[in-house]
Tab-separated table of N, CA and C in Angstrom:
chain	number	residue	atom	x	y	z
A	1	MET	N	-30.816	-24.964	32.062
A	1	MET	CA	-31.303	-25.125	30.709
A	1	MET	C	-31.031	-26.568	30.287
A	2	ALA	N	-32.039	-27.239	29.820
A	2	ALA	CA	-31.915	-28.626	29.384
A	2	ALA	C	-31.204	-28.685	28.037
A	3	PRO	N	-30.479	-29.791	27.782
A	3	PRO	CA	-29.828	-29.939	26.474
A	3	PRO	C	-30.857	-29.917	25.361
A	4	THR	N	-30.455	-29.363	24.243
A	4	THR	CA	-31.343	-29.268	23.093
A	4	THR	C	-30.772	-30.090	21.950
A	5	GLU	N	-31.572	-31.000	21.410
A	5	GLU	CA	-31.154	-31.737	20.220
A	5	GLU	C	-31.823	-31.087	19.035
A	6	ASN	N	-31.018	-30.738	18.075
A	6	ASN	CA	-31.533	-30.034	16.919
A	6	ASN	C	-30.598	-30.357	15.763
A	7	THR	N	-30.925	-31.350	14.982
A	7	THR	CA	-30.017	-31.811	13.931
A	7	THR	C	-30.231	-31.124	12.593
A	8	ASN	N	-31.312	-30.367	12.433
A	8	ASN	CA	-31.622	-29.782	11.138
A	8	ASN	C	-31.262	-28.315	10.990
A	9	LYS	N	-31.077	-27.591	12.091
A	9	LYS	CA	-30.763	-26.171	11.993
A	9	LYS	C	-29.939	-25.758	13.206
A	10	SER	N	-29.448	-24.543	13.134
A	10	SER	CA	-28.598	-24.071	14.224
A	10	SER	C	-29.422	-23.824	15.487
A	11	LEU	N	-28.719	-23.740	16.593
A	11	LEU	CA	-29.316	-23.482	17.892
A	11	LEU	C	-30.049	-22.141	17.867
A	12	ALA	N	-31.168	-22.048	18.526
A	12	ALA	CA	-31.923	-20.793	18.602
A	12	ALA	C	-31.045	-19.711	19.222
A	13	SER	N	-31.206	-18.478	18.739
A	13	SER	CA	-30.326	-17.398	19.175
A	13	SER	C	-30.388	-17.156	20.679
A	14	HIS	N	-31.566	-17.247	21.306
A	14	HIS	CA	-31.643	-17.015	22.751
A	14	HIS	C	-30.928	-18.124	23.522
A	15	GLU	N	-30.971	-19.355	23.026
A	15	GLU	CA	-30.256	-20.455	23.675
A	15	GLU	C	-28.741	-20.283	23.498
A	16	PHE	N	-28.337	-19.838	22.318
A	16	PHE	CA	-26.919	-19.610	22.059
A	16	PHE	C	-26.379	-18.491	22.953
A	17	ARG	N	-27.138	-17.390	23.083
A	17	ARG	CA	-26.698	-16.282	23.943
A	17	ARG	C	-26.560	-16.740	25.390
A	18	GLU	N	-27.492	-17.546	25.866
A	18	GLU	CA	-27.402	-18.054	27.243
A	18	GLU	C	-26.171	-18.942	27.408
A	19	ALA	N	-25.933	-19.811	26.458
A	19	ALA	CA	-24.751	-20.684	26.532
A	19	ALA	C	-23.465	-19.860	26.483
A	20	MET	N	-23.415	-18.851	25.618
A	20	MET	CA	-22.214	-18.013	25.500
A	20	MET	C	-21.972	-17.180	26.751
A	21	SER	N	-23.023	-16.871	27.514
A	21	SER	CA	-22.838	-16.098	28.745
A	21	SER	C	-22.003	-16.874	29.760
A	22	ARG	N	-21.894	-18.162	29.569
A	22	ARG	CA	-21.127	-19.013	30.482
A	22	ARG	C	-19.687	-19.217	30.026
A	23	LEU	N	-19.337	-18.568	28.927
A	23	LEU	CA	-17.978	-18.616	28.396
A	23	LEU	C	-17.300	-17.295	28.729
A	24	GLY	N	-16.355	-17.328	29.645
A	24	GLY	CA	-15.681	-16.106	30.063
A	24	GLY	C	-14.874	-15.491	28.927
A	25	ALA	N	-14.830	-14.155	28.881
A	25	ALA	CA	-14.095	-13.464	27.831
A	25	ALA	C	-13.469	-12.188	28.383
A	26	SER	N	-12.285	-11.876	27.892
A	26	SER	CA	-11.664	-10.596	28.216
A	26	SER	C	-12.514	-9.477	27.653
A	27	VAL	N	-12.484	-8.337	28.326
A	27	VAL	CA	-13.245	-7.179	27.878
A	27	VAL	C	-12.270	-6.190	27.242
A	28	HIS	N	-12.643	-5.672	26.078
A	28	HIS	CA	-11.791	-4.765	25.309
A	28	HIS	C	-12.586	-3.544	24.879
A	29	LEU	N	-11.867	-2.461	24.638
A	29	LEU	CA	-12.444	-1.318	23.954
A	29	LEU	C	-11.841	-1.293	22.566
A	30	LEU	N	-12.690	-1.401	21.560
A	30	LEU	CA	-12.261	-1.220	20.189
A	30	LEU	C	-12.406	0.264	19.902
A	31	ALA	N	-11.363	0.863	19.349
A	31	ALA	CA	-11.403	2.284	19.012
A	31	ALA	C	-10.852	2.463	17.606
A	32	SER	N	-11.413	3.430	16.888
A	32	SER	CA	-10.987	3.692	15.521
A	32	SER	C	-11.083	5.186	15.255
A	33	ALA	N	-10.175	5.669	14.413
A	33	ALA	CA	-10.226	7.066	13.995
A	33	ALA	C	-9.742	7.145	12.558
A	34	GLY	N	-10.357	8.030	11.798
A	34	GLY	CA	-9.991	8.193	10.398
A	34	GLY	C	-10.999	9.066	9.703
A	35	PRO	N	-11.086	8.939	8.374
A	35	PRO	CA	-11.977	9.799	7.586
A	35	PRO	C	-13.447	9.709	7.999
A	36	ALA	N	-13.877	8.562	8.521
A	36	ALA	CA	-15.278	8.379	8.914
A	36	ALA	C	-15.552	8.875	10.332
A	37	GLY	N	-14.494	9.276	11.062
A	37	GLY	CA	-14.677	9.800	12.411
A	37	GLY	C	-14.027	8.930	13.467
A	38	ARG	N	-14.139	9.390	14.716
A	38	ARG	CA	-13.589	8.648	15.861
A	38	ARG	C	-14.736	7.959	16.575
A	39	ILE	N	-14.545	6.673	16.854
A	39	ILE	CA	-15.605	5.881	17.464
A	39	ILE	C	-14.992	4.793	18.324
A	40	GLY	N	-15.755	4.321	19.298
A	40	GLY	CA	-15.307	3.235	20.154
A	40	GLY	C	-16.481	2.399	20.611
A	41	ALA	N	-16.184	1.170	21.016
A	41	ALA	CA	-17.220	0.256	21.498
A	41	ALA	C	-16.590	-0.807	22.373
A	42	THR	N	-17.353	-1.285	23.334
A	42	THR	CA	-16.927	-2.410	24.164
A	42	THR	C	-17.151	-3.698	23.383
A	43	VAL	N	-16.128	-4.548	23.352
A	43	VAL	CA	-16.225	-5.829	22.642
A	43	VAL	C	-15.583	-6.931	23.480
A	44	SER	N	-16.041	-8.146	23.277
A	44	SER	CA	-15.412	-9.293	23.936
A	44	SER	C	-14.989	-10.365	22.937
A	45	SER	N	-15.439	-10.235	21.705
A	45	SER	CA	-15.132	-11.261	20.700
A	45	SER	C	-13.859	-10.891	19.930
A	46	VAL	N	-12.724	-11.101	20.576
A	46	VAL	CA	-11.407	-10.815	20.012
A	46	VAL	C	-10.552	-12.056	20.207
A	47	CYS	N	-9.791	-12.442	19.185
A	47	CYS	CA	-8.847	-13.541	19.382
A	47	CYS	C	-7.693	-13.464	18.396
A	48	SER	N	-6.623	-14.119	18.762
A	48	SER	CA	-5.442	-14.213	17.919
A	48	SER	C	-5.741	-15.124	16.738
A	49	VAL	N	-5.209	-14.762	15.568
A	49	VAL	CA	-5.362	-15.591	14.373
A	49	VAL	C	-4.011	-16.168	13.966
A	50	SER	N	-2.980	-15.317	13.934
A	50	SER	CA	-1.659	-15.745	13.466
A	50	SER	C	-0.596	-14.835	14.080
A	51	ASP	N	0.630	-15.373	14.219
A	51	ASP	CA	1.723	-14.511	14.667
A	51	ASP	C	2.640	-14.123	13.507
A	52	ASP	N	2.379	-14.657	12.291
A	52	ASP	CA	3.206	-14.309	11.136
A	52	ASP	C	2.356	-14.334	9.868
A	53	PRO	N	1.769	-13.229	9.426
A	53	PRO	CA	1.906	-11.934	10.075
A	53	PRO	C	1.005	-11.838	11.307
A	54	ALA	N	1.394	-10.991	12.243
A	54	ALA	CA	0.606	-10.802	13.465
A	54	ALA	C	-0.795	-10.345	13.079
A	55	THR	N	-1.790	-11.170	13.400
A	55	THR	CA	-3.173	-10.914	12.992
A	55	THR	C	-4.109	-11.300	14.121
A	56	LEU	N	-5.132	-10.482	14.332
A	56	LEU	CA	-6.201	-10.838	15.252
A	56	LEU	C	-7.528	-10.592	14.567
A	57	LEU	N	-8.577	-11.083	15.188
A	57	LEU	CA	-9.916	-10.822	14.649
A	57	LEU	C	-10.797	-10.264	15.734
A	58	VAL	N	-11.778	-9.505	15.296
A	58	VAL	CA	-12.799	-8.970	16.181
A	58	VAL	C	-14.133	-9.065	15.441
A	59	CYS	N	-15.183	-9.356	16.181
A	59	CYS	CA	-16.515	-9.456	15.591
A	59	CYS	C	-17.355	-8.261	16.025
A	60	LEU	N	-18.018	-7.630	15.046
A	60	LEU	CA	-18.885	-6.482	15.305
A	60	LEU	C	-20.264	-6.734	14.712
A	61	ASN	N	-21.285	-6.409	15.483
A	61	ASN	CA	-22.647	-6.542	15.002
A	61	ASN	C	-22.841	-5.638	13.790
A	62	ARG	N	-23.398	-6.192	12.723
A	62	ARG	CA	-23.563	-5.425	11.482
A	62	ARG	C	-24.555	-4.281	11.624
A	63	SER	N	-25.449	-4.356	12.592
A	63	SER	CA	-26.429	-3.286	12.778
A	63	SER	C	-25.899	-2.150	13.654
A	64	ALA	N	-24.736	-2.335	14.257
A	64	ALA	CA	-24.164	-1.303	15.126
A	64	ALA	C	-23.503	-0.206	14.296
A	65	LYS	N	-23.663	1.031	14.733
A	65	LYS	CA	-23.073	2.184	14.048
A	65	LYS	C	-21.560	2.026	13.905
A	66	VAL	N	-20.928	1.462	14.919
A	66	VAL	CA	-19.470	1.317	14.925
A	66	VAL	C	-18.985	0.461	13.755
A	67	ASN	N	-19.785	-0.491	13.321
A	67	ASN	CA	-19.374	-1.428	12.278
A	67	ASN	C	-18.932	-0.709	11.010
A	68	GLN	N	-19.797	0.089	10.429
A	68	GLN	CA	-19.480	0.734	9.146
A	68	GLN	C	-18.384	1.786	9.307
A	69	ILE	N	-18.380	2.491	10.426
A	69	ILE	CA	-17.352	3.521	10.634
A	69	ILE	C	-15.965	2.893	10.699
A	70	VAL	N	-15.828	1.797	11.414
A	70	VAL	CA	-14.530	1.109	11.497
A	70	VAL	C	-14.115	0.607	10.118
A	71	LYS	N	-15.044	0.019	9.386
A	71	LYS	CA	-14.728	-0.455	8.033
A	71	LYS	C	-14.282	0.704	7.147
A	72	ASP	N	-14.985	1.827	7.221
A	72	ASP	CA	-14.637	2.990	6.402
A	72	ASP	C	-13.273	3.564	6.787
A	73	ASN	N	-12.943	3.543	8.076
A	73	ASN	CA	-11.631	4.030	8.523
A	73	ASN	C	-10.509	3.077	8.119
A	74	GLY	N	-10.808	1.789	8.060
A	74	GLY	CA	-9.809	0.797	7.662
A	74	GLY	C	-8.800	0.451	8.741
A	75	VAL	N	-9.002	0.984	9.947
A	75	VAL	CA	-8.074	0.746	11.057
A	75	VAL	C	-8.856	0.633	12.361
A	76	PHE	N	-8.235	-0.024	13.339
A	76	PHE	CA	-8.813	-0.074	14.684
A	76	PHE	C	-7.725	-0.451	15.677
A	77	CYS	N	-7.998	-0.161	16.938
A	77	CYS	CA	-7.112	-0.575	18.019
A	77	CYS	C	-7.940	-1.339	19.041
A	78	ILE	N	-7.436	-2.475	19.465
A	78	ILE	CA	-8.049	-3.260	20.525
A	78	ILE	C	-7.302	-2.932	21.812
A	79	ASN	N	-8.020	-2.385	22.789
A	79	ASN	CA	-7.468	-2.009	24.087
A	79	ASN	C	-8.040	-2.950	25.140
A	80	THR	N	-7.202	-3.812	25.702
A	80	THR	CA	-7.651	-4.801	26.681
A	80	THR	C	-7.754	-4.131	28.052
A	81	LEU	N	-8.926	-4.263	28.679
A	81	LEU	CA	-9.210	-3.557	29.913
A	81	LEU	C	-8.700	-4.288	31.153
A	82	ILE	N	-8.431	-3.499	32.188
A	82	ILE	CA	-8.021	-4.048	33.479
A	82	ILE	C	-9.197	-3.972	34.448
A	83	HIS	N	-9.011	-4.569	35.614
A	83	HIS	CA	-10.079	-4.756	36.603
A	83	HIS	C	-10.824	-3.487	36.984
A	84	ASP	N	-10.174	-2.333	37.007
A	84	ASP	CA	-10.882	-1.122	37.437
A	84	ASP	C	-11.456	-0.306	36.276
A	85	HIS	N	-11.620	-0.930	35.121
A	85	HIS	CA	-12.198	-0.265	33.949
A	85	HIS	C	-13.680	-0.591	33.736
A	86	THR	N	-14.353	-1.097	34.755
A	86	THR	CA	-15.766	-1.471	34.612
A	86	THR	C	-16.617	-0.297	34.125
A	87	ASP	N	-16.442	0.877	34.734
A	87	ASP	CA	-17.238	2.040	34.332
A	87	ASP	C	-16.950	2.432	32.888
A	88	LEU	N	-15.681	2.391	32.485
A	88	LEU	CA	-15.305	2.718	31.110
A	88	LEU	C	-15.933	1.730	30.127
A	89	SER	N	-15.921	0.450	30.485
A	89	SER	CA	-16.553	-0.567	29.646
A	89	SER	C	-18.038	-0.278	29.469
A	90	ASN	N	-18.709	0.051	30.562
A	90	ASN	CA	-20.146	0.343	30.490
A	90	ASN	C	-20.438	1.566	29.633
A	91	VAL	N	-19.604	2.605	29.755
A	91	VAL	CA	-19.804	3.825	28.964
A	91	VAL	C	-19.688	3.510	27.477
A	92	PHE	N	-18.662	2.736	27.089
A	92	PHE	CA	-18.485	2.422	25.670
A	92	PHE	C	-19.466	1.357	25.181
A	93	ALA	N	-20.136	0.692	26.112
A	93	ALA	CA	-21.215	-0.231	25.746
A	93	ALA	C	-22.531	0.518	25.550
A	94	GLY	N	-22.534	1.825	25.832
A	94	GLY	CA	-23.720	2.634	25.594
A	94	GLY	C	-24.468	3.066	26.834
A	95	GLN	N	-24.022	2.633	28.026
A	95	GLN	CA	-24.704	3.027	29.253
A	95	GLN	C	-24.643	4.547	29.408
A	96	GLY	N	-25.753	5.165	29.657
A	96	GLY	CA	-25.822	6.611	29.794
A	96	GLY	C	-25.999	7.324	28.468
A	97	ASP	N	-25.896	6.588	27.378
A	97	ASP	CA	-26.116	7.135	26.031
A	97	ASP	C	-25.341	8.431	25.792
A	98	LEU	N	-24.071	8.455	26.235
A	98	LEU	CA	-23.235	9.646	26.068
A	98	LEU	C	-22.774	9.790	24.628
A	99	PRO	N	-22.623	11.033	24.160
A	99	PRO	CA	-22.019	11.248	22.839
A	99	PRO	C	-20.598	10.680	22.841
A	100	MET	N	-20.097	10.303	21.668
A	100	MET	CA	-18.800	9.637	21.567
A	100	MET	C	-17.669	10.451	22.199
A	101	GLU	N	-17.638	11.759	21.979
A	101	GLU	CA	-16.550	12.567	22.542
A	101	GLU	C	-16.571	12.550	24.067
A	102	GLU	N	-17.745	12.483	24.669
A	102	GLU	CA	-17.836	12.388	26.134
A	102	GLU	C	-17.356	11.021	26.621
A	103	ARG	N	-17.576	9.989	25.828
A	103	ARG	CA	-17.071	8.657	26.193
A	103	ARG	C	-15.545	8.677	26.217
A	104	PHE	N	-14.948	9.257	25.170
A	104	PHE	CA	-13.490	9.320	25.115
A	104	PHE	C	-12.914	10.211	26.214
A	105	ALA	N	-13.692	11.154	26.715
A	105	ALA	CA	-13.227	12.029	27.795
A	105	ALA	C	-13.071	11.262	29.110
A	106	LYS	N	-13.612	10.057	29.190
A	106	LYS	CA	-13.543	9.245	30.411
A	106	LYS	C	-12.192	8.551	30.591
A	107	GLY	N	-11.327	8.613	29.596
A	107	GLY	CA	-10.016	7.966	29.699
A	107	GLY	C	-8.931	8.859	29.143
A	108	SER	N	-7.704	8.419	29.298
A	108	SER	CA	-6.554	9.119	28.728
A	108	SER	C	-6.114	8.337	27.496
A	109	TRP	N	-6.047	9.021	26.357
A	109	TRP	CA	-5.835	8.357	25.078
A	109	TRP	C	-4.599	8.891	24.366
A	110	GLY	N	-3.944	8.050	23.624
A	110	GLY	CA	-2.846	8.421	22.751
A	110	GLY	C	-3.060	7.720	21.418
A	111	THR	N	-2.004	7.604	20.630
A	111	THR	CA	-2.070	6.874	19.357
A	111	THR	C	-0.769	6.126	19.150
A	112	LEU	N	-0.805	5.172	18.235
A	112	LEU	CA	0.387	4.449	17.792
A	112	LEU	C	0.515	4.679	16.284
A	113	ALA	N	0.626	3.614	15.501
A	113	ALA	CA	0.903	3.729	14.059
A	113	ALA	C	-0.289	4.175	13.215
A	114	THR	N	-1.502	3.699	13.513
A	114	THR	CA	-2.647	3.949	12.634
A	114	THR	C	-3.402	5.231	12.944
A	115	GLY	N	-3.154	5.807	14.100
A	115	GLY	CA	-3.912	6.971	14.532
A	115	GLY	C	-5.172	6.614	15.303
A	116	SER	N	-5.450	5.318	15.454
A	116	SER	CA	-6.593	4.892	16.258
A	116	SER	C	-6.313	5.179	17.731
A	117	PRO	N	-7.358	5.489	18.521
A	117	PRO	CA	-7.161	5.781	19.935
A	117	PRO	C	-6.618	4.577	20.715
A	118	VAL	N	-5.583	4.853	21.502
A	118	VAL	CA	-4.952	3.852	22.364
A	118	VAL	C	-5.177	4.291	23.810
A	119	LEU	N	-5.834	3.459	24.590
A	119	LEU	CA	-6.098	3.751	25.992
A	119	LEU	C	-4.805	3.607	26.784
A	120	GLU	N	-4.356	4.687	27.389
A	120	GLU	CA	-3.070	4.696	28.091
A	120	GLU	C	-3.020	3.691	29.235
A	121	SER	N	-4.148	3.422	29.882
A	121	SER	CA	-4.167	2.504	31.021
A	121	SER	C	-4.558	1.075	30.651
A	122	ALA	N	-4.594	0.764	29.363
A	122	ALA	CA	-4.950	-0.598	28.932
A	122	ALA	C	-3.860	-1.587	29.327
A	123	ARG	N	-4.257	-2.813	29.533
A	123	ARG	CA	-3.303	-3.885	29.838
A	123	ARG	C	-2.392	-4.124	28.635
A	124	VAL	N	-3.001	-4.107	27.457
A	124	VAL	CA	-2.278	-4.218	26.194
A	124	VAL	C	-3.159	-3.591	25.116
A	125	SER	N	-2.521	-3.011	24.107
A	125	SER	CA	-3.245	-2.434	22.973
A	125	SER	C	-2.646	-2.960	21.688
A	126	PHE	N	-3.520	-3.329	20.740
A	126	PHE	CA	-3.107	-3.848	19.439
A	126	PHE	C	-3.625	-2.900	18.363
A	127	ASP	N	-2.732	-2.242	17.661
A	127	ASP	CA	-3.071	-1.272	16.628
A	127	ASP	C	-3.081	-1.998	15.281
A	128	CYS	N	-4.201	-1.944	14.556
A	128	CYS	CA	-4.398	-2.813	13.396
A	128	CYS	C	-4.890	-2.088	12.145
A	129	HIS	N	-4.456	-2.593	10.991
A	129	HIS	CA	-5.035	-2.264	9.692
A	129	HIS	C	-5.957	-3.415	9.316
A	130	ILE	N	-7.150	-3.112	8.831
A	130	ILE	CA	-8.072	-4.168	8.399
A	130	ILE	C	-7.534	-4.790	7.116
A	131	LYS	N	-7.372	-6.117	7.143
A	131	LYS	CA	-6.890	-6.853	5.976
A	131	LYS	C	-8.002	-7.601	5.263
A	132	GLU	N	-9.032	-7.972	6.010
A	132	GLU	CA	-10.124	-8.747	5.417
A	132	GLU	C	-11.354	-8.614	6.296
A	133	VAL	N	-12.528	-8.660	5.682
A	133	VAL	CA	-13.798	-8.652	6.404
A	133	VAL	C	-14.643	-9.785	5.849
A	134	THR	N	-15.194	-10.579	6.737
A	134	THR	CA	-16.095	-11.661	6.357
A	134	THR	C	-17.417	-11.441	7.073
A	135	GLU	N	-18.499	-11.515	6.339
A	135	GLU	CA	-19.830	-11.340	6.920
A	135	GLU	C	-20.389	-12.711	7.291
A	136	VAL	N	-20.736	-12.883	8.573
A	136	VAL	CA	-21.281	-14.150	9.057
A	136	VAL	C	-22.510	-13.846	9.911
A	137	GLY	N	-23.667	-14.256	9.426
A	137	GLY	CA	-24.898	-14.032	10.182
A	137	GLY	C	-25.092	-12.559	10.488
A	138	THR	N	-25.262	-12.245	11.768
A	138	THR	CA	-25.524	-10.872	12.203
A	138	THR	C	-24.256	-10.040	12.373
A	139	HIS	N	-23.083	-10.649	12.179
A	139	HIS	CA	-21.831	-9.964	12.496
A	139	HIS	C	-20.849	-9.895	11.327
A	140	SER	N	-19.980	-8.901	11.420
A	140	SER	CA	-18.825	-8.796	10.533
A	140	SER	C	-17.618	-9.285	11.324
A	141	VAL	N	-16.810	-10.118	10.698
A	141	VAL	CA	-15.560	-10.569	11.303
A	141	VAL	C	-14.451	-9.779	10.625
A	142	LEU	N	-13.793	-8.921	11.402
A	142	LEU	CA	-12.727	-8.078	10.877
A	142	LEU	C	-11.382	-8.698	11.236
A	143	PHE	N	-10.577	-8.968	10.227
A	143	PHE	CA	-9.229	-9.478	10.444
A	143	PHE	C	-8.284	-8.288	10.380
A	144	GLY	N	-7.574	-8.052	11.470
A	144	GLY	CA	-6.675	-6.914	11.535
A	144	GLY	C	-5.229	-7.346	11.624
A	145	GLU	N	-4.394	-6.807	10.716
A	145	GLU	CA	-2.962	-7.037	10.823
A	145	GLU	C	-2.423	-6.072	11.866
A	146	VAL	N	-1.767	-6.612	12.880
A	146	VAL	CA	-1.252	-5.804	13.983
A	146	VAL	C	0.038	-5.130	13.525
A	147	VAL	N	0.025	-3.795	13.499
A	147	VAL	CA	1.189	-3.031	13.037
A	147	VAL	C	1.948	-2.404	14.199
A	148	ALA	N	1.332	-2.374	15.377
A	148	ALA	CA	2.001	-1.858	16.575
A	148	ALA	C	1.272	-2.397	17.797
A	149	ALA	N	1.994	-2.491	18.904
A	149	ALA	CA	1.390	-2.928	20.166
A	149	ALA	C	2.004	-2.112	21.292
A	150	ARG	N	1.211	-1.893	22.302
A	150	ARG	CA	1.679	-1.202	23.501
A	150	ARG	C	1.365	-2.090	24.693
A	151	LEU	N	2.399	-2.442	25.438
A	151	LEU	CA	2.231	-3.269	26.623
A	151	LEU	C	2.043	-2.379	27.837
A	152	GLY	N	0.947	-2.584	28.550
A	152	GLY	CA	0.676	-1.825	29.772
A	152	GLY	C	1.174	-2.589	30.982
A	153	GLU	N	0.737	-2.142	32.146
A	153	GLU	CA	1.137	-2.788	33.390
A	153	GLU	C	0.455	-4.142	33.562
A	154	PHE	N	1.105	-5.018	34.334
A	154	PHE	CA	0.507	-6.307	34.683
A	154	PHE	C	-0.505	-6.091	35.794
A	155	ALA	N	-1.702	-5.712	35.426
A	155	ALA	CA	-2.797	-5.529	36.377
A	155	ALA	C	-3.816	-6.627	36.117
A	156	PRO	N	-4.621	-6.982	37.111
A	156	PRO	CA	-5.663	-7.981	36.870
A	156	PRO	C	-6.562	-7.569	35.701
A	157	ALA	N	-6.907	-8.534	34.881
A	157	ALA	CA	-7.730	-8.285	33.693
A	157	ALA	C	-9.212	-8.222	34.056
A	158	LEU	N	-9.973	-7.513	33.231
A	158	LEU	CA	-11.426	-7.464	33.365
A	158	LEU	C	-12.019	-8.547	32.465
A	159	ILE	N	-12.800	-9.417	33.076
A	159	ILE	CA	-13.418	-10.550	32.378
A	159	ILE	C	-14.937	-10.424	32.498
A	160	TYR	N	-15.642	-10.832	31.432
A	160	TYR	CA	-17.099	-10.865	31.467
A	160	TYR	C	-17.541	-12.323	31.448
A	161	LEU	N	-18.270	-12.715	32.484
A	161	LEU	CA	-18.711	-14.099	32.637
A	161	LEU	C	-20.036	-14.108	33.401
A	162	ASP	N	-20.971	-14.914	32.962
A	162	ASP	CA	-22.291	-15.011	33.605
A	162	ASP	C	-22.980	-13.648	33.699
A	163	ARG	N	-22.782	-12.830	32.653
A	163	ARG	CA	-23.399	-11.501	32.534
A	163	ARG	C	-22.943	-10.532	33.628
A	164	ASN	N	-21.726	-10.763	34.136
A	164	ASN	CA	-21.149	-9.888	35.163
A	164	ASN	C	-19.657	-9.736	34.911
A	165	TYR	N	-19.110	-8.643	35.425
A	165	TYR	CA	-17.676	-8.411	35.358
A	165	TYR	C	-16.974	-9.143	36.488
A	166	HIS	N	-15.769	-9.604	36.203
A	166	HIS	CA	-14.921	-10.260	37.188
A	166	HIS	C	-13.488	-9.821	36.960
A	167	SER	N	-12.681	-9.934	38.001
A	167	SER	CA	-11.261	-9.596	37.925
A	167	SER	C	-10.453	-10.884	37.985
A	168	VAL	N	-9.515	-11.019	37.048
A	168	VAL	CA	-8.671	-12.228	37.013
A	168	VAL	C	-7.223	-11.794	36.957
């Protein structure tokens, strides 16, 4: 792809998606449970914001069903996947179009402080209360205060890069 000069507006969405495909990212399962129901989704846009108070952010497409349910529940857990979770990632990304309860049946789940689903085999899980939501373009940026964490085994992480899974 040739460089694009564009001084008057943002980069076209298809060019941005192609460029972002070259930026490796950890793969996570976001899970939430509460009054709006139990739901999960595969996400890669997660990062640390602060360690005092412990805060992270996750971005969710505003048109996705998971977006409003997580907001209504007010809680979520970020479960970082390991190298052999490729099938689980695909299921929560919608492959096979399974009902949510069948997706959760693919793993072993527990809970921590918020009641959000915690994947027992995750590399690490961050249990969060939503503290702030900012709407940016097509996505909601959810800032979650981390109220509990579960450290899993040191297994190779699952990374998404160049539209493929990799183990690191």
